[in-house]
C-alpha cells in the first residue's frame, strides 16, 4: 500500500458508498490509532475506523450501515471502491518499485490490495 492515500481519504471514499452510514471504529482501530498518536507516527495513516498496514497492501475498514441495501452488496461496493483507489495509487508508485523488483513471478499477487470490511452496526 502506498502512503499517498491517507486514512482520511479512504474514510471519505467509504462514506460515499450508498448504504454506509459512517465509519464506526472498533476496539482494534481505536487501539492502533491511539498507539500511533502516542508514538508520534504519521498522522495521515492513523484514523479511528480505518486501519492501514504500512508496508503492505492491506486495509481494514470498520463501518456502520443502514438497511437500505443488502449487507453483502454494501460490503462488496466498499471493497471495490477501496481496491480501485489503492490499485490506482499503487500503479503510480509501481513504476519506480518495478525497477527494483526481485523478479518473482507472483509479485502481482503480493501487490494486490486486500480490504477487510467489518460491519460494526446495522440500523
mmCIF file of C-alpha atoms in Angstrom:
data_model
loop_
_atom_site.group_PDB
_atom_site.id
_atom_site.type_symbol
_atom_site.label_atom_id
_atom_site.label_comp_id
_atom_site.label_asym_id
_atom_site.label_seq_id
_atom_site.Cartn_x
_atom_site.Cartn_y
_atom_site.Cartn_z
ATOM 1 C CA UNK A 1 0.000 0.000 0.000
ATOM 2 C CA UNK A 2 1.176 3.452 -0.659
ATOM 3 C CA UNK A 3 1.294 6.355 1.720
ATOM 4 C CA UNK A 4 -0.098 8.681 -0.966
ATOM 5 C CA UNK A 5 -3.643 7.721 0.087
ATOM 6 C CA UNK A 6 -4.258 8.770 3.654
ATOM 7 C CA UNK A 7 -6.653 7.095 6.033
ATOM 8 C CA UNK A 8 -8.850 10.209 5.855
ATOM 9 C CA UNK A 9 -9.111 9.862 2.063
ATOM 10 C CA UNK A 10 -10.040 6.198 2.431
ATOM 11 C CA UNK A 11 -12.688 7.122 5.006
ATOM 12 C CA UNK A 12 -14.128 9.671 2.583
ATOM 13 C CA UNK A 13 -14.311 7.036 -0.182
ATOM 14 C CA UNK A 14 -16.087 4.605 2.119
ATOM 15 C CA UNK A 15 -18.719 7.033 3.351
ATOM 16 C CA UNK A 16 -19.589 7.893 -0.271
ATOM 17 C CA UNK A 17 -20.795 4.308 -0.866
ATOM 18 C CA UNK A 18 -24.615 4.066 -0.757
ATOM 19 C CA UNK A 19 -25.771 2.290 2.381
ATOM 20 C CA UNK A 20 -22.790 3.271 4.539
ATOM 21 C CA UNK A 21 -23.911 5.428 7.422
ATOM 22 C CA UNK A 22 -20.489 6.235 8.818
ATOM 23 C CA UNK A 23 -17.090 4.960 9.809
ATOM 24 C CA UNK A 24 -17.560 3.259 13.193
ATOM 25 C CA UNK A 25 -14.352 2.393 14.969
ATOM 26 C CA UNK A 26 -13.981 -0.873 16.776
ATOM 27 C CA UNK A 27 -11.530 -1.669 19.529
ATOM 28 C CA UNK A 28 -8.801 -2.708 17.054
ATOM 29 C CA UNK A 29 -8.658 0.520 15.100
ATOM 30 C CA UNK A 30 -9.077 2.588 18.258
ATOM 31 C CA UNK A 31 -6.054 0.972 19.890
ATOM 32 C CA UNK A 32 -3.969 1.301 16.718
ATOM 33 C CA UNK A 33 -4.859 4.975 16.299
ATOM 34 C CA UNK A 34 -4.038 5.727 19.945
ATOM 35 C CA UNK A 35 -0.765 3.801 19.682
ATOM 36 C CA UNK A 36 0.199 5.662 16.521
ATOM 37 C CA UNK A 37 -0.511 9.014 18.113
ATOM 38 C CA UNK A 38 1.413 8.136 21.271
ATOM 39 C CA UNK A 39 4.409 7.076 19.172
ATOM 40 C CA UNK A 40 4.022 10.255 17.110
ATOM 41 C CA UNK A 41 3.936 8.331 13.854
ATOM 42 C CA UNK A 42 2.490 9.568 10.553
ATOM 43 C CA UNK A 43 -0.909 11.081 11.482
ATOM 44 C CA UNK A 44 -2.243 10.522 7.947
ATOM 45 C CA UNK A 45 -2.173 6.750 8.434
ATOM 46 C CA UNK A 46 -3.884 6.707 11.849
ATOM 47 C CA UNK A 47 -7.635 7.128 11.919
ATOM 48 C CA UNK A 48 -10.337 5.596 14.062
ATOM 49 C CA UNK A 49 -12.220 3.026 11.971
ATOM 50 C CA UNK A 50 -9.561 2.726 9.263
ATOM 51 C CA UNK A 51 -6.517 0.514 9.699
ATOM 52 C CA UNK A 52 -3.851 0.854 7.017
ATOM 53 C CA UNK A 53 -0.997 -1.581 7.451
ATOM 54 C CA UNK A 54 2.131 0.288 6.435
ATOM 55 C CA UNK A 55 4.445 -1.627 4.138
ATOM 56 C CA UNK A 56 1.739 -3.995 2.932
ATOM 57 C CA UNK A 57 -1.328 -3.745 0.757
ATOM 58 C CA UNK A 58 -3.863 -4.426 3.500
ATOM 59 C CA UNK A 59 -6.586 -2.272 4.960
ATOM 60 C CA UNK A 60 -9.360 -2.877 7.461
ATOM 61 C CA UNK A 61 -12.423 -0.632 7.327
ATOM 62 C CA UNK A 62 -14.957 -0.572 10.168
ATOM 63 C CA UNK A 63 -18.369 0.782 9.187
ATOM 64 C CA UNK A 64 -21.936 1.265 10.300
ATOM 65 C CA UNK A 65 -24.565 0.638 7.648
ATOM 66 C CA UNK A 66 -28.235 1.373 7.166
ATOM 67 C CA UNK A 67 -30.806 -1.146 5.978
ATOM 68 C CA UNK A 68 -31.286 0.400 2.548
ATOM 69 C CA UNK A 69 -29.398 -2.350 0.694
ATOM 70 C CA UNK A 70 -28.297 -5.924 1.370
ATOM 71 C CA UNK A 71 -25.226 -6.102 3.606
ATOM 72 C CA UNK A 72 -23.209 -8.155 1.127
ATOM 73 C CA UNK A 73 -23.792 -5.549 -1.605
ATOM 74 C CA UNK A 74 -22.638 -2.707 0.633
ATOM 75 C CA UNK A 75 -19.533 -4.628 1.717
ATOM 76 C CA UNK A 76 -18.708 -5.536 -1.897
ATOM 77 C CA UNK A 77 -19.067 -1.905 -3.014
ATOM 78 C CA UNK A 78 -16.833 -0.693 -0.173
ATOM 79 C CA UNK A 79 -14.175 -3.264 -1.062
ATOM 80 C CA UNK A 80 -14.324 -2.373 -4.755
ATOM 81 C CA UNK A 81 -14.027 1.361 -4.036
ATOM 82 C CA UNK A 82 -11.000 0.902 -1.778
ATOM 83 C CA UNK A 83 -9.282 -1.677 -4.003
ATOM 84 C CA UNK A 84 -9.790 0.504 -7.069
ATOM 85 C CA UNK A 85 -8.290 3.545 -5.367
ATOM 86 C CA UNK A 86 -5.383 1.619 -3.878
ATOM 87 C CA UNK A 87 -4.670 -0.073 -7.203
ATOM 88 C CA UNK A 88 -4.522 3.300 -8.963
ATOM 89 C CA UNK A 89 -2.224 4.686 -6.281
ATOM 90 C CA UNK A 90 -0.005 1.599 -6.437
ATOM 91 C CA UNK A 91 0.211 1.858 -10.235
ATOM 92 C CA UNK A 92 1.548 5.391 -9.973
ATOM 93 C CA UNK A 93 4.071 4.284 -7.328
ATOM 94 C CA UNK A 94 4.733 0.947 -9.052
ATOM 95 C CA UNK A 95 6.865 2.321 -11.874
ATOM 96 C CA UNK A 96 9.785 3.050 -9.566
ATOM 97 C CA UNK A 97 9.254 -0.110 -7.496
ATOM 98 C CA UNK A 98 9.093 -2.342 -10.581
ATOM 99 C CA UNK A 99 12.643 -1.402 -11.462
ATOM 100 C CA UNK A 100 13.774 -2.608 -8.048
ATOM 101 C CA UNK A 101 11.663 -5.831 -8.118
ATOM 102 C CA UNK A 102 13.013 -9.226 -7.134
ATOM 103 C CA UNK A 103 11.972 -10.922 -10.368
ATOM 104 C CA UNK A 104 9.468 -13.194 -8.619
ATOM 105 C CA UNK A 105 6.620 -14.459 -10.793
ATOM 106 C CA UNK A 106 3.928 -13.781 -8.186
ATOM 107 C CA UNK A 107 4.786 -10.147 -7.493
ATOM 108 C CA UNK A 108 1.377 -9.086 -8.850
ATOM 109 C CA UNK A 109 -0.353 -11.241 -6.236
ATOM 110 C CA UNK A 110 1.592 -9.629 -3.400
ATOM 111 C CA UNK A 111 0.778 -6.104 -4.564
ATOM 112 C CA UNK A 112 -2.961 -6.765 -4.950
ATOM 113 C CA UNK A 113 -4.714 -4.734 -2.230
ATOM 114 C CA UNK A 114 -6.663 -6.702 0.373
ATOM 115 C CA UNK A 115 -9.556 -4.984 2.107
ATOM 116 C CA UNK A 116 -11.429 -6.361 5.080
ATOM 117 C CA UNK A 117 -14.723 -4.684 5.939
ATOM 118 C CA UNK A 118 -16.049 -5.055 9.485
ATOM 119 C CA UNK A 119 -19.693 -4.118 9.931
ATOM 120 C CA UNK A 120 -19.967 -2.657 13.431
ATOM 121 C CA UNK A 121 -23.664 -1.790 13.415
ATOM 122 C CA UNK A 122 -26.757 -2.147 11.265
ATOM 123 C CA UNK A 123 -29.656 0.269 11.623
#
